[in-house]
């Protein structure tokens, strides 16, 4: 498996913007980016007006199993 932290802001319309993905293994960056970019959030409201919510961190943890249902240990980047 792997752990990915997804850093982004939320637009006044509730969309993910300025997405940056950091994963324990690079093989999970694209799937994390694809998953998080489809999320929608309630906007931040200030004085009755929707504004950008900055600095959101959304972690994703991937757990992998082999064909027998045994857990596969976390993957490490090449060279570690």
mmCIF file of C-alpha atoms in Angstrom:
data_model
loop_
_atom_site.group_PDB
_atom_site.id
_atom_site.type_symbol
_atom_site.label_atom_id
_atom_site.label_comp_id
_atom_site.label_asym_id
_atom_site.label_seq_id
_atom_site.Cartn_x
_atom_site.Cartn_y
_atom_site.Cartn_z
ATOM 1 C CA UNK A 1 0.000 0.000 0.000
ATOM 2 C CA UNK A 2 0.926 3.629 0.157
ATOM 3 C CA UNK A 3 -0.009 6.863 1.880
ATOM 4 C CA UNK A 4 -0.725 9.986 -0.173
ATOM 5 C CA UNK A 5 -1.319 13.503 1.107
ATOM 6 C CA UNK A 6 -3.307 15.710 -1.231
ATOM 7 C CA UNK A 7 -2.913 19.458 -0.733
ATOM 8 C CA UNK A 8 -5.367 21.829 -2.373
ATOM 9 C CA UNK A 9 -7.703 24.782 -2.113
ATOM 10 C CA UNK A 10 -11.472 24.703 -2.607
ATOM 11 C CA UNK A 11 -13.004 27.216 -5.032
ATOM 12 C CA UNK A 12 -16.089 29.255 -4.078
ATOM 13 C CA UNK A 13 -18.048 26.776 -6.234
ATOM 14 C CA UNK A 14 -16.730 23.800 -4.203
ATOM 15 C CA UNK A 15 -14.201 22.462 -6.727
ATOM 16 C CA UNK A 16 -10.676 21.265 -5.937
ATOM 17 C CA UNK A 17 -8.091 23.750 -7.259
ATOM 18 C CA UNK A 18 -4.291 24.035 -6.980
ATOM 19 C CA UNK A 19 -3.936 20.297 -6.274
ATOM 20 C CA UNK A 20 -0.521 18.980 -5.220
ATOM 21 C CA UNK A 21 -0.098 15.270 -4.456
ATOM 22 C CA UNK A 22 2.693 13.722 -2.379
ATOM 23 C CA UNK A 23 2.778 9.930 -2.058
ATOM 24 C CA UNK A 24 5.052 7.466 -0.303
ATOM 25 C CA UNK A 25 5.388 5.717 -3.679
ATOM 26 C CA UNK A 26 5.172 7.544 -7.023
ATOM 27 C CA UNK A 27 2.974 4.809 -8.505
ATOM 28 C CA UNK A 28 -0.026 6.181 -6.601
ATOM 29 C CA UNK A 29 0.206 9.863 -7.588
ATOM 30 C CA UNK A 30 -1.991 9.633 -10.693
ATOM 31 C CA UNK A 31 -4.768 7.626 -9.016
ATOM 32 C CA UNK A 32 -4.781 10.013 -6.054
ATOM 33 C CA UNK A 33 -4.894 13.041 -8.359
ATOM 34 C CA UNK A 34 -7.753 11.498 -10.347
ATOM 35 C CA UNK A 35 -9.764 10.622 -7.228
ATOM 36 C CA UNK A 36 -9.321 13.914 -5.386
ATOM 37 C CA UNK A 37 -9.902 16.114 -8.434
ATOM 38 C CA UNK A 38 -13.465 14.732 -8.697
ATOM 39 C CA UNK A 39 -14.415 15.618 -5.099
ATOM 40 C CA UNK A 40 -16.784 18.478 -4.269
ATOM 41 C CA UNK A 41 -16.866 20.412 -1.007
ATOM 42 C CA UNK A 42 -19.067 22.951 0.702
ATOM 43 C CA UNK A 43 -17.481 26.347 0.100
ATOM 44 C CA UNK A 44 -16.176 28.521 2.901
ATOM 45 C CA UNK A 45 -18.666 31.295 3.638
ATOM 46 C CA UNK A 46 -17.462 34.690 4.877
ATOM 47 C CA UNK A 47 -20.046 37.416 5.499
ATOM 48 C CA UNK A 48 -22.571 35.439 3.488
ATOM 49 C CA UNK A 49 -20.281 35.105 0.449
ATOM 50 C CA UNK A 50 -18.561 31.934 -0.795
ATOM 51 C CA UNK A 51 -14.773 32.368 -0.857
ATOM 52 C CA UNK A 52 -11.730 30.163 -1.535
ATOM 53 C CA UNK A 53 -10.894 27.732 1.270
ATOM 54 C CA UNK A 54 -7.104 27.448 1.370
ATOM 55 C CA UNK A 55 -4.776 24.801 2.728
ATOM 56 C CA UNK A 56 -6.930 21.663 2.696
ATOM 57 C CA UNK A 57 -5.056 18.393 3.332
ATOM 58 C CA UNK A 58 -6.883 15.213 2.268
ATOM 59 C CA UNK A 59 -5.005 11.976 3.029
ATOM 60 C CA UNK A 60 -5.569 8.765 1.082
ATOM 61 C CA UNK A 61 -4.214 5.412 2.224
ATOM 62 C CA UNK A 62 -3.999 2.513 -0.195
ATOM 63 C CA UNK A 63 -4.054 -1.054 1.140
ATOM 64 C CA UNK A 64 -3.106 -3.892 -1.185
ATOM 65 C CA UNK A 65 -3.714 -7.638 -0.887
ATOM 66 C CA UNK A 66 -2.486 -10.582 -2.906
ATOM 67 C CA UNK A 67 -4.824 -13.080 -4.583
ATOM 68 C CA UNK A 68 -5.114 -15.028 -1.289
ATOM 69 C CA UNK A 69 -6.190 -11.974 0.707
ATOM 70 C CA UNK A 70 -2.847 -11.493 2.446
ATOM 71 C CA UNK A 71 -1.782 -7.916 3.101
ATOM 72 C CA UNK A 72 1.089 -6.647 0.967
ATOM 73 C CA UNK A 73 3.515 -4.428 2.905
ATOM 74 C CA UNK A 74 3.716 -0.741 1.967
ATOM 75 C CA UNK A 75 5.617 -0.082 -1.237
ATOM 76 C CA UNK A 76 8.738 2.020 -1.016
ATOM 77 C CA UNK A 77 10.141 4.147 -3.833
ATOM 78 C CA UNK A 78 13.044 2.629 -5.749
ATOM 79 C CA UNK A 79 16.343 3.365 -4.049
ATOM 80 C CA UNK A 80 14.953 3.464 -0.481
#
